[in-house]
Amino acid sequence: MEAIADRAIDRSQMQVSDEIAIQISQMNKWYGQFHVLRDIDLTVNRGERIVIAGPSGSGKSTLIRCINRLEEHQAGKIVVDGTELSSDLKNIDKVRSEVGMVFQHFNLFPHKTVLENVTLAQRVVRKRKPAEAETKAMALLTKVGIAEKAHEYPSRLSGGQQQRVAIARALAMDPKVMLFDEPTSALDPEMVGEVLDVMQQLAREGMTMAVVTHEMGFAREVAHRVMFMDAGKVLEDAPPAEFFTAPKEPRAQVFLRQVL
Amino acid sequence: MSDTDSQTALYRAETGALEIAFVREQMTKPMPAPASEVGVVGWMRKNLFDGWFNTLLTLFALWILYLILPGILNFNFFNAVWSGTDRLACSDVNQGGELYEGWKGACWPYIGAYFKQFIFGRYPDAELWRPILVLIMFFAGLIPMLIPSAPFKRENIIYMLGIFPVVAFILLTGGNLNYNGFLLPNAIMADSALKFWVDYVLLTAVICGVVHFIVRGMDGDSRRPIMLTIFAMALLGIVIFLSSIDFGLRFVETPQWGGFLMTLVIAVTGIAASLPLGIALALGRRSQMPVVKLLSVIFIEFWRGVPLITVLFMSSVMLPLFLPEGVTFDKLLRALIGVALFSAAYMAEVVRGGLQAIPKGQYEGAQALGLAFWQMMNLVVLPQALKLVIPGIVNTFIGLFKDTTLVVFIGILDPIGRASAIRATSDWQGIYWELFIFIGAVFWIFCFSMSRYSMHLERRLKTDHR
C-alpha cells in the first residue's frame, strides 16, 4: 500500500468525460432460483475508474462478467459503448472486441507463446497483418516490462509475469474499457505490486476501468468511485475518500474493519 | 577424512585446545560413485537384482525366455527354409523331401510365392503399376508430412488431402465412371449424366438450405457457411467430374483388389474420415442446441453400441435390400462408409474427453478477446484438446487399422482373406503358420510406427511443462 501511495495519482488532473462508456439499468440476474444480482444501476463515464468491493459471494465478479456477457443477465439493460447487450451474437462480439478483460487466473493460452498470445486476437478479430500485430504486441510487452519473455511459453513465467502478459493481450485490442476480475488474488504477495503498477500506469493514461479487487490501497489511490456490494445489491457508491473514512452502510463498515 | 583430521590437528596446534571450525576452507573431494550406481553391473543390480524377490522374478523370467526363445528363433530363422518353389522344399524325408526327419521350421518361400497376392490381391498383372504408383505417392506424401522440419508443409497437406485421394481413386479404379441421376424421379427427366448434374445442383441447394437453417438457429450470419458449403460441393463436383473422365485406364473393379492394398485403402480412408467427423460429433454432443446435441448423441450411441461385424454385414447384405432396385453401391464403398462412421463414433468420445479437460477459463479468455465460436474452437480449444488426447486418438487409429481385417467376413479379400484362399491351393498344402506370422509382423510394424510417432508428437507439442 505504501508503494502505491508513492505514485498516487493527482485526481484533480484526471479527465472524466461526459460520454457514457457503460450504462447498466435495473439489471437482474439469477442462477436458477438464486437471485445473484438485484436491480443494479451503474453508469461509468469514459475515463472513469470504478472499484467494486465487497465480501465474496456478493456478486461483484458476476457483475463485471455481465458487462462483456460472459454471464447472461435476465432482466434490465446493459449498454456498452452505445451497443446494447442482448442475445444478438453480433452485438456481443462487437462489445467483446471493445472491452478488454483480465481474469483472476490469467487464462493465457498455454499452447501459444507469449507473443502469439498477444497477437492472436489482433490477427483474427482485428484482421491486422502479422507484422503489424507483432509490432504492437512487442510495444505492449515492453510497456508491461516483459518483452524479453516474448518467445517463452506462459508456463515458464511467474504469476505476476503471466498477469502482465494477460493485460498486454487485452490492451492489444485497443479496448475502450478494461475490466479486471480480481487480477491480483491468485498471485504470491511479492508479485502483486508489479501488476498493480501496470494497472496504475494504465489509469494514469486515462483508461476507463472497472476493477473488482480486495486491494483497498489501489482503490484509495486510483479509483474515482468505490462501489460496495453485498448479497447482489450495490449498497454504496461513493468517492474513495468518502467511502473509506465515512461509510454509511453498517455492512460496509464491518467489511472495511476486516480488510483494512 | 584425512583433510578434516589434519585441519583439526592444525587448530589444536595453534591454540592448544580442540576447536571446531564452522566454515570449512577446503572441500573434500567427491568420492567415486559406488559400483552399484554405474555401469552394466550397477544397472543390473538396480533393475534386475534389487532384493531377493526381484532376483527371483528375474531368474524366473530368464527361465521362461530360455524355454521359448530358442524354439521361436529356430522355427523362424535357424531351421527355416528360405528358398524353393513348392511344398517339397519344406518336406522331410518321410514326406518325400530332403530335410531330415522331424524337421520343424518356417517355410518362407511360400510367402515369397504369394507375396504379390498379399500386397495387391488379384489386381491384374498388367495394371500392377497403378497400385504401386499409388503406394509410392502415398508414402512420398506421408513421410515429409510427418517430419516437422520438412519444407513445403502447406503444399504437402494440400497434396495429401486434395490431390492424392483423387489421383489414387482414379488410378486404382481406372476412372471413367458413369453417373446417373439420383434425386429426381425418372418421369421428370430420364437418367443421364446431365440429370446427375441437375440432381447435384439440387442437392447442393438443399444442403445450403439446411446450413442456413442451422446457422440461423445459432443466431449467426449464414452467408459465410453457405459460401463454404457451395465451395465444398463445387470441389466435390470437380472430383466427381474428374472420375468420370476417360483416361484410357482399364477399369479394375474392387473385388479384384485385395491384400495389404485393401487394408491401407480402408484404414487410410477410415482414419482420414473419422477424425474430422469425430471432432464434429464431439462438438455437436457438447452443443447448446438441443437438436444438434440429440442427433450427435443418437449417432454416437448407435454406432458405439453395435459390433463392427454387424455394421459390415448390414452394409454388404442388408443395405442392398433396402435400396430401390437398380441402385447399387460398390461393396467396398459401403464397407468404407461403415468403418468410417463406426470409428467416428469412437473418435467423438475420445475428443469429447479432451474438450472436457479444457478449463472454462480458456473459453472465457478467448471469448473476452472477441473470438467467434469457430475461431475460439480452431485456435484455442481444439489444439489443446486434441493434444491432450493424442494417445486416445492413436489408440482408435490402431484399433481401426486392425479392425479392417474384419472385412474378410463380407468377402473383401484383405491379407487374411487372401491367406484363406492361398491355404486352399494344393502347391503348399498344410502350411499356414507362416501366413499369420507374416501378416502379424506387417500389422505390428504399422501399428508400432503409429504408436512411436504419437509419442514423438506428444513430446514435441508439450508446452505446458507440467
CSV table of C-alpha atoms in Angstrom, one decimal, chain B residues 17-450:
chain,number,residue,atom,x,y,z
B,17,ALA,CA,42.9,-26.9,22.6
B,18,LEU,CA,40.4,-28.6,20.2
B,19,GLU,CA,38.4,-26.2,18.2
B,20,ILE,CA,35.8,-26.9,15.6
B,21,ALA,CA,35.7,-24.7,12.6
B,22,PHE,CA,32.3,-23.5,11.4
B,23,VAL,CA,33.4,-22.7,7.9
B,24,ARG,CA,35.4,-25.3,6.1
B,25,GLU,CA,38.1,-23.9,3.9
B,26,GLN,CA,38.9,-27.0,1.8
B,27,MET,CA,36.3,-29.1,0.3
B,28,THR,CA,36.7,-32.9,0.5
B,29,LYS,CA,37.0,-34.4,-3.0
B,30,PRO,CA,33.9,-36.2,-4.2
B,31,MET,CA,34.2,-40.0,-3.8
B,32,PRO,CA,33.8,-42.1,-7.0
B,33,ALA,CA,30.2,-43.4,-7.3
B,34,PRO,CA,29.9,-46.9,-5.9
B,35,ALA,CA,29.9,-49.8,-8.4
B,36,SER,CA,26.2,-50.3,-7.6
B,37,GLU,CA,25.3,-46.9,-9.3
B,38,VAL,CA,27.2,-47.0,-12.6
B,39,GLY,CA,27.9,-49.3,-15.5
B,40,VAL,CA,26.3,-52.5,-16.5
B,41,VAL,CA,26.7,-54.2,-13.1
B,42,GLY,CA,25.1,-51.1,-11.5
B,43,TRP,CA,22.2,-51.1,-13.9
B,44,MET,CA,21.6,-54.8,-13.4
B,45,ARG,CA,21.7,-54.5,-9.6
B,46,LYS,CA,19.3,-51.7,-9.6
B,47,ASN,CA,16.8,-53.1,-12.1
B,48,LEU,CA,17.1,-56.9,-12.1
B,49,PHE,CA,18.5,-58.0,-8.7
B,50,ASP,CA,17.1,-55.4,-6.4
B,51,GLY,CA,16.2,-57.6,-3.4
B,52,TRP,CA,15.5,-61.3,-3.2
B,53,PHE,CA,12.0,-61.1,-4.6
B,54,ASN,CA,13.1,-59.2,-7.8
B,55,THR,CA,16.1,-61.5,-8.2
B,56,LEU,CA,13.7,-64.4,-8.1
B,57,LEU,CA,11.4,-62.8,-10.7
B,58,THR,CA,14.4,-62.1,-12.9
B,59,LEU,CA,15.6,-65.7,-12.8
B,60,PHE,CA,12.0,-66.9,-13.5
B,61,ALA,CA,11.8,-64.6,-16.5
B,62,LEU,CA,15.1,-65.8,-17.8
B,63,TRP,CA,14.0,-69.4,-17.4
B,64,ILE,CA,10.8,-68.7,-19.4
B,65,LEU,CA,12.9,-67.0,-22.1
B,66,TYR,CA,15.2,-70.0,-22.1
B,67,LEU,CA,12.2,-72.2,-22.6
B,68,ILE,CA,10.6,-70.4,-25.5
B,69,LEU,CA,13.1,-68.2,-27.2
B,70,PRO,CA,15.2,-71.0,-28.8
B,71,GLY,CA,12.1,-72.5,-30.2
B,72,ILE,CA,10.9,-69.3,-31.7
B,73,LEU,CA,14.3,-68.4,-33.2
B,74,ASN,CA,14.9,-71.9,-34.5
B,75,PHE,CA,11.5,-72.1,-36.2
B,76,ASN,CA,11.6,-68.6,-37.7
B,77,PHE,CA,15.2,-68.3,-38.6
B,78,PHE,CA,17.7,-71.1,-38.0
B,79,ASN,CA,15.7,-74.0,-39.2
B,80,ALA,CA,13.7,-72.0,-41.7
B,81,VAL,CA,13.7,-72.8,-45.4
B,82,TRP,CA,14.4,-69.6,-47.4
B,83,SER,CA,14.1,-70.8,-51.0
B,84,GLY,CA,12.2,-73.3,-53.0
B,85,THR,CA,9.4,-73.5,-55.4
B,86,ASP,CA,6.8,-75.7,-53.9
B,87,ARG,CA,5.7,-77.8,-50.9
B,88,LEU,CA,8.6,-80.3,-51.4
B,89,ALA,CA,11.2,-77.7,-50.4
B,90,CYS,CA,9.7,-77.8,-46.9
B,91,SER,CA,9.2,-81.5,-46.5
B,92,ASP,CA,11.4,-84.0,-44.6
B,93,VAL,CA,12.5,-87.4,-45.9
B,94,ASN,CA,9.4,-89.2,-44.7
B,95,GLN,CA,7.2,-86.7,-46.7
B,96,GLY,CA,9.3,-87.2,-49.8
B,97,GLY,CA,11.5,-84.2,-49.3
B,98,GLU,CA,15.2,-83.7,-48.5
B,99,LEU,CA,15.0,-82.4,-44.9
B,100,TYR,CA,16.0,-84.5,-42.0
B,101,GLU,CA,13.3,-86.5,-40.2
B,102,GLY,CA,11.4,-84.5,-37.6
B,103,TRP,CA,12.3,-81.1,-39.1
B,104,LYS,CA,10.4,-78.2,-37.8
B,105,GLY,CA,10.8,-74.7,-39.3
B,106,ALA,CA,9.2,-71.9,-41.2
B,107,CYS,CA,8.7,-72.2,-44.9
B,108,TRP,CA,9.3,-68.7,-46.2
B,109,PRO,CA,9.4,-69.3,-49.9
B,110,TYR,CA,5.7,-69.9,-49.6
B,111,ILE,CA,5.3,-66.2,-48.6
B,112,GLY,CA,7.5,-65.2,-51.4
B,113,ALA,CA,5.5,-67.2,-53.9
B,114,TYR,CA,2.3,-65.4,-52.9
B,115,PHE,CA,3.9,-62.1,-52.0
B,116,LYS,CA,2.2,-60.2,-54.8
B,117,GLN,CA,-1.2,-61.6,-53.8
B,118,PHE,CA,-0.6,-60.5,-50.2
B,119,ILE,CA,0.1,-57.0,-51.3
B,120,PHE,CA,-2.3,-56.4,-54.2
B,121,GLY,CA,-4.8,-59.2,-54.1
B,122,ARG,CA,-5.9,-60.3,-57.6
B,123,TYR,CA,-5.2,-56.9,-59.1
B,124,PRO,CA,-4.4,-57.7,-62.8
B,125,ASP,CA,-0.7,-58.1,-63.5
B,126,ALA,CA,-0.7,-55.7,-66.5
B,127,GLU,CA,-2.1,-53.0,-64.3
B,128,LEU,CA,0.0,-53.5,-61.2
B,129,TRP,CA,2.0,-50.3,-61.9
B,130,ARG,CA,-1.1,-48.4,-60.8
B,131,PRO,CA,-1.4,-49.6,-57.2
B,132,ILE,CA,2.4,-49.5,-56.9
B,133,LEU,CA,2.4,-45.9,-58.1
B,134,VAL,CA,-0.4,-45.2,-55.6
B,135,LEU,CA,1.7,-46.7,-52.7
B,136,ILE,CA,4.7,-44.7,-53.8
B,137,MET,CA,2.7,-41.5,-54.0
B,138,PHE,CA,1.2,-42.2,-50.6
B,139,PHE,CA,4.4,-42.7,-48.7
B,140,ALA,CA,6.1,-39.9,-50.6
B,141,GLY,CA,3.5,-37.6,-49.3
B,142,LEU,CA,3.1,-39.1,-45.9
B,143,ILE,CA,6.7,-39.2,-44.8
B,144,PRO,CA,7.6,-35.5,-45.3
B,145,MET,CA,4.2,-34.6,-43.8
B,146,LEU,CA,5.1,-36.4,-40.6
B,147,ILE,CA,8.6,-34.8,-40.3
B,148,PRO,CA,8.1,-31.4,-38.7
B,149,SER,CA,11.2,-29.8,-40.2
B,150,ALA,CA,10.4,-30.9,-43.8
B,151,PRO,CA,9.7,-27.9,-46.1
B,152,PHE,CA,6.6,-27.1,-48.1
B,153,LYS,CA,4.2,-28.2,-45.3
B,154,ARG,CA,1.2,-26.3,-46.8
B,155,GLU,CA,1.7,-27.8,-50.3
B,156,ASN,CA,2.3,-31.2,-48.7
B,157,ILE,CA,-1.0,-31.1,-46.8
B,158,ILE,CA,-2.9,-29.9,-49.9
B,159,TYR,CA,-1.3,-32.8,-51.8
B,160,MET,CA,-2.2,-35.4,-49.2
B,161,LEU,CA,-5.8,-34.1,-48.6
B,162,GLY,CA,-6.7,-32.9,-52.0
B,163,ILE,CA,-4.6,-34.2,-54.9
B,164,PHE,CA,-3.6,-37.7,-53.7
B,165,PRO,CA,-7.0,-39.1,-52.8
B,166,VAL,CA,-8.4,-38.1,-56.3
B,167,VAL,CA,-5.4,-39.4,-58.2
B,168,ALA,CA,-5.4,-42.6,-56.1
B,169,PHE,CA,-9.1,-43.2,-56.7
B,170,ILE,CA,-8.7,-42.7,-60.5
B,171,LEU,CA,-5.6,-44.8,-60.6
B,172,LEU,CA,-7.0,-47.7,-58.6
B,173,THR,CA,-10.4,-47.9,-60.2
B,174,GLY,CA,-9.4,-46.6,-63.6
B,175,GLY,CA,-11.9,-43.7,-63.5
B,176,ASN,CA,-14.3,-43.3,-66.4
B,177,LEU,CA,-17.3,-43.9,-64.1
B,178,ASN,CA,-20.8,-43.3,-65.2
B,179,TYR,CA,-23.0,-41.2,-63.0
B,180,ASN,CA,-26.7,-41.2,-63.2
B,181,GLY,CA,-29.3,-39.1,-61.6
B,182,PHE,CA,-30.2,-39.9,-58.0
B,183,LEU,CA,-32.8,-37.4,-56.9
B,184,LEU,CA,-35.5,-36.5,-59.4
B,185,PRO,CA,-37.9,-39.3,-60.5
B,186,ASN,CA,-37.4,-40.6,-64.0
B,187,ALA,CA,-40.8,-39.2,-65.0
B,188,ILE,CA,-39.4,-35.7,-64.9
B,189,MET,CA,-36.1,-36.4,-66.5
B,190,ALA,CA,-34.5,-39.6,-67.9
B,191,ASP,CA,-31.4,-41.0,-66.3
B,192,SER,CA,-28.3,-39.5,-67.9
B,193,ALA,CA,-25.1,-37.8,-67.0
B,194,LEU,CA,-26.8,-34.4,-67.4
B,195,LYS,CA,-29.5,-35.5,-64.9
B,196,PHE,CA,-26.8,-36.3,-62.4
B,197,TRP,CA,-25.5,-32.8,-62.5
B,198,VAL,CA,-29.1,-31.3,-62.3
B,199,ASP,CA,-29.6,-33.5,-59.2
B,200,TYR,CA,-26.3,-32.5,-57.9
B,201,VAL,CA,-27.1,-28.8,-58.1
B,202,LEU,CA,-30.5,-29.5,-56.4
B,203,LEU,CA,-28.8,-31.4,-53.6
B,204,THR,CA,-26.3,-28.5,-53.1
B,205,ALA,CA,-29.3,-26.1,-52.8
B,206,VAL,CA,-31.0,-28.4,-50.2
B,207,ILE,CA,-27.8,-28.6,-48.2
B,208,CYS,CA,-27.4,-24.8,-48.3
B,209,GLY,CA,-30.9,-24.5,-47.0
B,210,VAL,CA,-30.2,-26.8,-44.1
B,211,VAL,CA,-27.0,-25.0,-43.3
B,212,HIS,CA,-28.9,-21.7,-43.4
B,213,PHE,CA,-31.5,-23.1,-41.0
B,214,ILE,CA,-28.9,-24.4,-38.6
B,215,VAL,CA,-26.8,-21.2,-38.5
B,216,ARG,CA,-29.9,-19.0,-38.1
B,217,GLY,CA,-30.7,-21.2,-35.1
B,218,MET,CA,-27.4,-20.2,-33.6
B,219,ASP,CA,-28.2,-16.5,-34.3
B,220,GLY,CA,-25.3,-16.4,-36.7
B,221,ASP,CA,-24.7,-15.0,-40.1
B,222,SER,CA,-25.3,-17.7,-42.6
B,223,ARG,CA,-23.6,-16.2,-45.6
B,224,ARG,CA,-20.1,-17.5,-44.9
B,225,PRO,CA,-21.2,-21.0,-44.0
B,226,ILE,CA,-23.3,-21.1,-47.2
B,227,MET,CA,-20.4,-19.9,-49.3
B,228,LEU,CA,-18.2,-22.6,-47.6
B,229,THR,CA,-20.8,-25.3,-48.4
B,230,ILE,CA,-21.1,-24.2,-52.1
B,231,PHE,CA,-17.3,-24.2,-52.2
B,232,ALA,CA,-17.1,-27.7,-50.8
B,233,MET,CA,-19.8,-29.0,-53.1
B,234,ALA,CA,-18.0,-27.4,-56.0
B,235,LEU,CA,-14.8,-29.2,-55.1
B,236,LEU,CA,-16.6,-32.5,-54.7
B,237,GLY,CA,-18.2,-31.8,-58.1
B,238,ILE,CA,-14.8,-31.4,-59.7
B,239,VAL,CA,-13.7,-34.7,-58.1
B,240,ILE,CA,-16.8,-36.5,-59.4
B,241,PHE,CA,-16.3,-34.9,-62.8
B,242,LEU,CA,-12.6,-36.0,-62.9
B,243,SER,CA,-13.6,-39.5,-62.0
B,244,SER,CA,-16.0,-39.6,-64.9
B,245,ILE,CA,-13.4,-38.7,-67.5
B,246,ASP,CA,-12.0,-41.5,-69.6
B,247,PHE,CA,-8.2,-41.5,-69.1
B,248,GLY,CA,-7.8,-44.7,-71.1
B,249,LEU,CA,-7.2,-46.8,-68.0
B,250,ARG,CA,-8.7,-50.2,-67.8
B,251,PHE,CA,-11.4,-50.4,-65.2
B,252,VAL,CA,-10.5,-52.6,-62.3
B,253,GLU,CA,-13.4,-53.4,-60.1
B,254,THR,CA,-13.0,-53.5,-56.4
B,255,PRO,CA,-13.5,-57.3,-55.9
B,256,GLN,CA,-10.2,-57.7,-57.7
B,257,TRP,CA,-8.4,-55.5,-55.2
B,258,GLY,CA,-7.0,-57.1,-52.1
B,259,GLY,CA,-4.2,-57.8,-49.7
B,260,PHE,CA,-2.4,-55.0,-47.8
B,261,LEU,CA,-3.5,-52.6,-50.5
B,262,MET,CA,-7.1,-53.2,-49.3
B,263,THR,CA,-6.0,-52.8,-45.7
B,264,LEU,CA,-4.4,-49.5,-46.5
B,265,VAL,CA,-7.3,-48.2,-48.6
B,266,ILE,CA,-9.8,-49.0,-45.8
B,267,ALA,CA,-7.6,-47.8,-42.9
B,268,VAL,CA,-6.4,-44.6,-44.6
B,269,THR,CA,-9.9,-43.6,-45.7
B,270,GLY,CA,-11.3,-44.5,-42.2
B,271,ILE,CA,-8.6,-42.5,-40.4
B,272,ALA,CA,-8.9,-39.5,-42.7
B,273,ALA,CA,-12.7,-39.5,-42.4
B,274,SER,CA,-13.2,-40.4,-38.8
B,275,LEU,CA,-11.0,-37.7,-37.2
B,276,PRO,CA,-12.9,-34.7,-38.7
B,277,LEU,CA,-16.2,-36.4,-38.3
B,278,GLY,CA,-15.4,-37.4,-34.7
B,279,ILE,CA,-14.4,-33.8,-33.9
B,280,ALA,CA,-17.7,-32.5,-35.4
B,281,LEU,CA,-19.7,-35.1,-33.4
B,282,ALA,CA,-17.8,-34.3,-30.2
B,283,LEU,CA,-18.6,-30.6,-30.6
B,284,GLY,CA,-22.2,-31.5,-31.5
B,285,ARG,CA,-22.6,-33.5,-28.4
B,286,ARG,CA,-21.4,-30.5,-26.3
B,287,SER,CA,-23.5,-28.1,-28.2
B,288,GLN,CA,-26.1,-25.8,-26.6
B,289,MET,CA,-28.5,-26.5,-29.4
B,290,PRO,CA,-30.8,-29.4,-28.3
B,291,VAL,CA,-31.4,-30.7,-31.8
B,292,VAL,CA,-27.7,-30.9,-32.7
B,293,LYS,CA,-26.9,-32.4,-29.4
B,294,LEU,CA,-29.6,-35.0,-29.6
B,295,LEU,CA,-28.6,-36.0,-33.1
B,296,SER,CA,-25.0,-36.3,-32.1
B,297,VAL,CA,-25.8,-38.4,-29.1
B,298,ILE,CA,-28.1,-40.7,-31.1
B,299,PHE,CA,-25.4,-41.1,-33.7
B,300,ILE,CA,-22.6,-41.8,-31.3
B,301,GLU,CA,-24.5,-44.2,-29.1
B,302,PHE,CA,-25.9,-46.1,-32.1
B,303,TRP,CA,-22.6,-46.7,-33.7
B,304,ARG,CA,-20.8,-47.4,-30.5
B,305,GLY,CA,-23.4,-49.8,-29.4
B,306,VAL,CA,-23.2,-52.2,-32.4
B,307,PRO,CA,-20.3,-54.5,-33.2
B,308,LEU,CA,-18.4,-53.6,-36.4
B,309,ILE,CA,-19.0,-57.0,-37.8
B,310,THR,CA,-22.8,-56.4,-37.8
B,311,VAL,CA,-22.2,-53.0,-39.4
B,312,LEU,CA,-20.3,-54.7,-42.2
B,313,PHE,CA,-22.9,-57.4,-42.7
B,314,MET,CA,-25.6,-54.8,-42.7
B,315,SER,CA,-23.8,-52.8,-45.3
B,316,SER,CA,-23.0,-55.7,-47.5
B,317,VAL,CA,-26.1,-57.9,-47.2
B,318,MET,CA,-29.0,-55.9,-45.9
B,319,LEU,CA,-28.4,-52.5,-47.4
B,320,PRO,CA,-29.0,-53.6,-51.0
B,321,LEU,CA,-32.4,-54.9,-49.8
B,322,PHE,CA,-33.4,-51.5,-48.6
B,323,LEU,CA,-32.2,-49.6,-51.6
B,324,PRO,CA,-34.5,-49.2,-54.6
B,325,GLU,CA,-34.0,-51.8,-57.4
B,326,GLY,CA,-31.2,-50.9,-59.7
B,327,VAL,CA,-29.4,-48.7,-57.3
B,328,THR,CA,-26.1,-50.4,-56.5
B,329,PHE,CA,-23.2,-49.2,-54.3
B,330,ASP,CA,-19.9,-50.7,-54.5
B,331,LYS,CA,-19.4,-53.2,-51.7
B,332,LEU,CA,-16.0,-51.7,-50.8
B,333,LEU,CA,-17.5,-48.3,-50.7
B,334,ARG,CA,-20.2,-49.5,-48.3
B,335,ALA,CA,-17.7,-51.1,-46.1
B,336,LEU,CA,-15.6,-47.9,-46.1
B,337,ILE,CA,-18.6,-45.8,-45.0
B,338,GLY,CA,-19.4,-48.3,-42.3
B,339,VAL,CA,-15.9,-48.4,-41.0
B,340,ALA,CA,-15.5,-44.6,-41.1
B,341,LEU,CA,-18.8,-43.9,-39.3
B,342,PHE,CA,-18.1,-46.6,-36.7
B,343,SER,CA,-14.7,-45.2,-35.8
B,344,ALA,CA,-16.0,-41.7,-36.0
B,345,ALA,CA,-18.3,-42.5,-33.0
B,346,TYR,CA,-15.3,-43.8,-31.0
B,347,MET,CA,-13.2,-40.8,-32.1
B,348,ALA,CA,-16.0,-38.4,-31.0
B,349,GLU,CA,-15.9,-39.8,-27.4
B,350,VAL,CA,-12.1,-39.5,-27.3
B,351,VAL,CA,-12.2,-35.9,-28.5
B,352,ARG,CA,-15.0,-35.1,-26.1
B,353,GLY,CA,-12.8,-36.3,-23.3
B,354,GLY,CA,-10.2,-33.8,-24.4
B,355,LEU,CA,-12.7,-31.0,-24.7
B,356,GLN,CA,-13.9,-31.6,-21.2
B,357,ALA,CA,-10.3,-31.3,-19.9
B,358,ILE,CA,-10.0,-27.7,-21.2
B,359,PRO,CA,-10.7,-25.3,-18.3
B,360,LYS,CA,-13.6,-22.9,-18.6
B,361,GLY,CA,-11.1,-20.1,-18.4
B,362,GLN,CA,-9.7,-20.9,-21.8
B,363,TYR,CA,-13.1,-20.4,-23.4
B,364,GLU,CA,-13.7,-17.2,-21.4
B,365,GLY,CA,-10.2,-15.9,-22.3
B,366,ALA,CA,-10.9,-16.4,-26.0
B,367,GLN,CA,-14.5,-15.0,-25.8
B,368,ALA,CA,-13.3,-11.9,-23.9
B,369,LEU,CA,-11.0,-11.2,-26.8
B,370,GLY,CA,-13.9,-11.2,-29.2
B,371,LEU,CA,-13.1,-14.5,-30.9
B,372,ALA,CA,-16.2,-16.0,-32.6
B,373,PHE,CA,-17.2,-19.6,-31.8
B,374,TRP,CA,-15.2,-21.3,-34.6
B,375,GLN,CA,-12.2,-19.1,-34.1
B,376,MET,CA,-12.2,-20.0,-30.5
B,377,MET,CA,-12.6,-23.7,-31.2
B,378,ASN,CA,-10.0,-23.8,-34.0
B,379,LEU,CA,-7.3,-21.6,-32.4
B,380,VAL,CA,-7.7,-22.1,-28.7
B,381,VAL,CA,-9.8,-25.1,-27.6
B,382,LEU,CA,-9.2,-27.8,-30.2
B,383,PRO,CA,-5.4,-27.5,-30.5
B,384,GLN,CA,-5.2,-28.1,-26.7
B,385,ALA,CA,-7.9,-30.7,-26.5
B,386,LEU,CA,-6.5,-32.8,-29.4
B,387,LYS,CA,-3.0,-32.6,-28.0
B,388,LEU,CA,-4.3,-34.0,-24.7
B,389,VAL,CA,-6.0,-37.0,-26.4
B,390,ILE,CA,-3.3,-37.9,-28.9
B,391,PRO,CA,-2.9,-41.3,-27.1
B,392,GLY,CA,-6.6,-41.9,-27.4
B,393,ILE,CA,-6.8,-40.8,-31.0
B,394,VAL,CA,-3.9,-43.0,-32.0
B,395,ASN,CA,-5.4,-45.9,-30.0
B,396,THR,CA,-8.5,-45.5,-32.1
B,397,PHE,CA,-6.5,-45.4,-35.3
B,398,ILE,CA,-4.6,-48.6,-34.3
B,399,GLY,CA,-7.9,-50.3,-33.4
B,400,LEU,CA,-9.4,-49.2,-36.8
B,401,PHE,CA,-6.3,-50.4,-38.6
B,402,LYS,CA,-6.6,-53.9,-37.1
B,403,ASP,CA,-10.4,-54.0,-37.4
B,404,THR,CA,-10.0,-53.7,-41.2
B,405,THR,CA,-9.3,-57.4,-41.1
B,406,LEU,CA,-13.0,-58.0,-40.3
B,407,VAL,CA,-13.9,-57.1,-43.9
B,408,VAL,CA,-12.9,-60.7,-44.7
B,409,PHE,CA,-16.3,-61.8,-43.4
B,410,ILE,CA,-18.1,-59.9,-46.1
B,411,GLY,CA,-15.9,-61.3,-48.8
B,412,ILE,CA,-13.4,-58.5,-49.2
B,413,LEU,CA,-10.0,-60.2,-49.6
B,414,ASP,CA,-7.6,-58.3,-47.3
B,415,PRO,CA,-4.5,-60.2,-46.3
B,416,ILE,CA,-6.4,-62.5,-44.0
B,417,GLY,CA,-8.9,-63.2,-46.8
B,418,ARG,CA,-6.1,-63.9,-49.2
B,419,ALA,CA,-4.5,-66.2,-46.7
B,420,SER,CA,-7.6,-68.4,-46.5
B,421,ALA,CA,-7.7,-68.5,-50.3
B,422,ILE,CA,-4.0,-69.3,-50.6
B,423,ARG,CA,-4.2,-72.0,-47.9
B,424,ALA,CA,-6.6,-73.9,-50.2
B,425,THR,CA,-4.2,-74.2,-53.0
B,426,SER,CA,-2.6,-77.6,-53.4
B,427,ASP,CA,1.0,-76.5,-54.1
B,428,TRP,CA,1.6,-75.5,-50.5
B,429,GLN,CA,-0.9,-77.6,-48.7
B,430,GLY,CA,-0.6,-77.9,-44.9
B,431,ILE,CA,1.4,-74.7,-44.4
B,432,TYR,CA,-0.3,-71.9,-42.6
B,433,TRP,CA,1.6,-70.7,-39.6
B,434,GLU,CA,3.9,-68.6,-41.8
B,435,LEU,CA,1.0,-66.8,-43.2
B,436,PHE,CA,-0.2,-65.5,-39.9
B,437,ILE,CA,3.3,-64.8,-38.7
B,438,PHE,CA,3.9,-62.7,-41.8
B,439,ILE,CA,0.6,-60.9,-41.6
B,440,GLY,CA,1.0,-60.3,-37.9
B,441,ALA,CA,4.5,-58.9,-38.4
B,442,VAL,CA,3.4,-56.4,-41.1
B,443,PHE,CA,0.4,-55.2,-39.0
B,444,TRP,CA,2.7,-54.9,-36.0
B,445,ILE,CA,5.2,-52.7,-37.9
B,446,PHE,CA,2.4,-50.4,-39.0
B,447,CYS,CA,0.8,-50.2,-35.5
B,448,PHE,CA,4.1,-49.8,-33.7
B,449,SER,CA,5.1,-47.0,-36.1
B,450,MET,CA,1.9,-45.2,-35.3
